[in-house]
PDB file of C-alpha atoms in Angstrom:
ATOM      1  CA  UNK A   1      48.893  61.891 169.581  1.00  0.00           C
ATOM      2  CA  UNK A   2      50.971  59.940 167.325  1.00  0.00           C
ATOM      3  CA  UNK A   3      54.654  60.429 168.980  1.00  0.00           C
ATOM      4  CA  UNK A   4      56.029  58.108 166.068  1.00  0.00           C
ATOM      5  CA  UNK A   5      54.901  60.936 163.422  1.00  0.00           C
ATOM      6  CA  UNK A   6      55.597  63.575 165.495  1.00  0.00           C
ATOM      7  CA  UNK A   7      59.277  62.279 165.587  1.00  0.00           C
ATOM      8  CA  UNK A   8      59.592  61.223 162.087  1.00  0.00           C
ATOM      9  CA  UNK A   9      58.404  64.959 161.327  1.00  0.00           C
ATOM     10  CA  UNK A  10      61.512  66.159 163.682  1.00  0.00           C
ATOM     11  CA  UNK A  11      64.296  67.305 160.843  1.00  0.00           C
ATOM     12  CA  UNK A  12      67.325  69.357 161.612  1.00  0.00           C
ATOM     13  CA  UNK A  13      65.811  72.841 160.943  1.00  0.00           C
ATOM     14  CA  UNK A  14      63.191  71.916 163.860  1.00  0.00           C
ATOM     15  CA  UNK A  15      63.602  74.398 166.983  1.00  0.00           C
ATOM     16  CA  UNK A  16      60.799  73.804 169.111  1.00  0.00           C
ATOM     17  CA  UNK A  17      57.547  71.703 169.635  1.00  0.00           C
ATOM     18  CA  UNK A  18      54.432  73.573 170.247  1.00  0.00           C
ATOM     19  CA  UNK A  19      51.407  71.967 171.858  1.00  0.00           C
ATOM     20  CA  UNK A  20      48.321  72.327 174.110  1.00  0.00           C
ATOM     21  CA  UNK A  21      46.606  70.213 176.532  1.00  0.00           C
ATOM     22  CA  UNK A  22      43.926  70.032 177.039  1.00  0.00           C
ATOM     23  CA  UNK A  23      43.301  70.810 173.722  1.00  0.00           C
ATOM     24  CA  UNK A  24      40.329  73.143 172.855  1.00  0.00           C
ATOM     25  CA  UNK A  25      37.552  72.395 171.482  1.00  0.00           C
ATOM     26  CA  UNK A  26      38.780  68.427 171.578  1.00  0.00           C
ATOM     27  CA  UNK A  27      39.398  68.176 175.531  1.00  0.00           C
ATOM     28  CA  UNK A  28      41.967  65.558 174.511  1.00  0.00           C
ATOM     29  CA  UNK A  29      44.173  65.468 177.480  1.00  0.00           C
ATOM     30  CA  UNK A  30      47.794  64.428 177.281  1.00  0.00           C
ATOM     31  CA  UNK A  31      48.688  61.504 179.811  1.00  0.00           C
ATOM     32  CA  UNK A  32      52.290  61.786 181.494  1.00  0.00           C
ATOM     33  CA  UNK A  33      53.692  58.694 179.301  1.00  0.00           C
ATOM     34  CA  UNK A  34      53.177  60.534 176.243  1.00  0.00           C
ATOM     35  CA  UNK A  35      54.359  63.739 178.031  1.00  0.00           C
ATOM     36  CA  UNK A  36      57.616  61.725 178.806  1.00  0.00           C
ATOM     37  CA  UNK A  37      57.955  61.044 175.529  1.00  0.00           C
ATOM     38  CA  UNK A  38      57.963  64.645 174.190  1.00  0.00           C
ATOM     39  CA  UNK A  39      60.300  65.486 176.830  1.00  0.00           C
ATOM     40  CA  UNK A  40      62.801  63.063 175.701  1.00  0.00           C
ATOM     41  CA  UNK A  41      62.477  63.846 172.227  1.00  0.00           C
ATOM     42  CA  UNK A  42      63.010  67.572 173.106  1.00  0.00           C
ATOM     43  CA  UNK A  43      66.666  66.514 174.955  1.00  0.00           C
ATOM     44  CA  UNK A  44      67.790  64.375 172.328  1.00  0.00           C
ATOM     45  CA  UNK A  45      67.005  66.957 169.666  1.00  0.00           C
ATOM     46  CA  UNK A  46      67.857  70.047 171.349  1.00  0.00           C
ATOM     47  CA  UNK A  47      64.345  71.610 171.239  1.00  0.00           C
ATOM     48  CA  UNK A  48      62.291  74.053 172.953  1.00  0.00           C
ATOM     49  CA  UNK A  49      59.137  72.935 174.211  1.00  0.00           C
ATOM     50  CA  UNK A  50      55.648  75.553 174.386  1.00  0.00           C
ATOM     51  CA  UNK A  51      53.017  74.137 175.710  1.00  0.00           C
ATOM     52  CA  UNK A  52      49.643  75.495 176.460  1.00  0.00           C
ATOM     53  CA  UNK A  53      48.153  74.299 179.934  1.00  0.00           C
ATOM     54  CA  UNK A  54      45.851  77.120 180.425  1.00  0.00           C
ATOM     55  CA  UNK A  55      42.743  75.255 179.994  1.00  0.00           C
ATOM     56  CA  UNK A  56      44.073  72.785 183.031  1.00  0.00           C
ATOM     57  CA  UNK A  57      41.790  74.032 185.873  1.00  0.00           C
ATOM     58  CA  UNK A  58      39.128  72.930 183.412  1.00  0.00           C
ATOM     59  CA  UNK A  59      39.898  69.260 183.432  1.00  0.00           C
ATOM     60  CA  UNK A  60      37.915  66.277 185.526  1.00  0.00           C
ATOM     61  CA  UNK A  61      39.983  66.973 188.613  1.00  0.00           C
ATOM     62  CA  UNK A  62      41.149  70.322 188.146  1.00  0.00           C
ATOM     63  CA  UNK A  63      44.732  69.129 186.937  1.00  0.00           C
ATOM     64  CA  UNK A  64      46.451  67.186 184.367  1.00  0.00           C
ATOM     65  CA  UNK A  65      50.000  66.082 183.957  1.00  0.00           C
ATOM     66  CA  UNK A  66      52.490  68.619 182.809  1.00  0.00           C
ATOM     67  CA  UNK A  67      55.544  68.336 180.743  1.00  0.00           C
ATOM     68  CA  UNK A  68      57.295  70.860 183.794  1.00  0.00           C
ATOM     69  CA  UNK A  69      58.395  68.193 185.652  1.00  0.00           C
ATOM     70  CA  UNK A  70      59.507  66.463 182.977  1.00  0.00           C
ATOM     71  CA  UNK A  71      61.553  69.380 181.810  1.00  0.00           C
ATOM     72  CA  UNK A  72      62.390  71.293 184.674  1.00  0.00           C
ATOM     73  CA  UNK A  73      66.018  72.567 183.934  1.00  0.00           C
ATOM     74  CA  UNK A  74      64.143  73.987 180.700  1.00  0.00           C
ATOM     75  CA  UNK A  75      61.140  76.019 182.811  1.00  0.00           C
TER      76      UNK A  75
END
């Protein structure tokens, strides 16, 4: 994910931020940096955050990091 874009595309009519991860059919797999990124650019912009981590148990491991505990006065 490009979290340079994805802030540049950020403009005051924005409300919330919408992702999934993993992602299907990709598997691409957030990593908790880039999660801690989205969280902060959900504070400083006031926005809600939906994210899809229903494919999770599916991952090498059986987890992978989640924006909830980067957000958790928002869960």
């Amino acid at each position: 994910m490009d979290l340079e874009k994805l802030e540049a595309a950020i403009t005051p009519r924005t409300r919330a931020l919408f992702f999934a991860t993993p992602n299907n059919p990709s598997g691409v797999i957030l990593s908790a940096a880039e999660l801690a990124v989205i969280g902060d650019l959900a504070r400083r912009h006031s926005l809600w955050v939906v994210a899809d981590e229903v494919y999770a148990g599916l991952a090498p491991g059986g987890r992978v990091p989640s924006l909830a505990a980067e957000l958790p006065d928002k869960w």
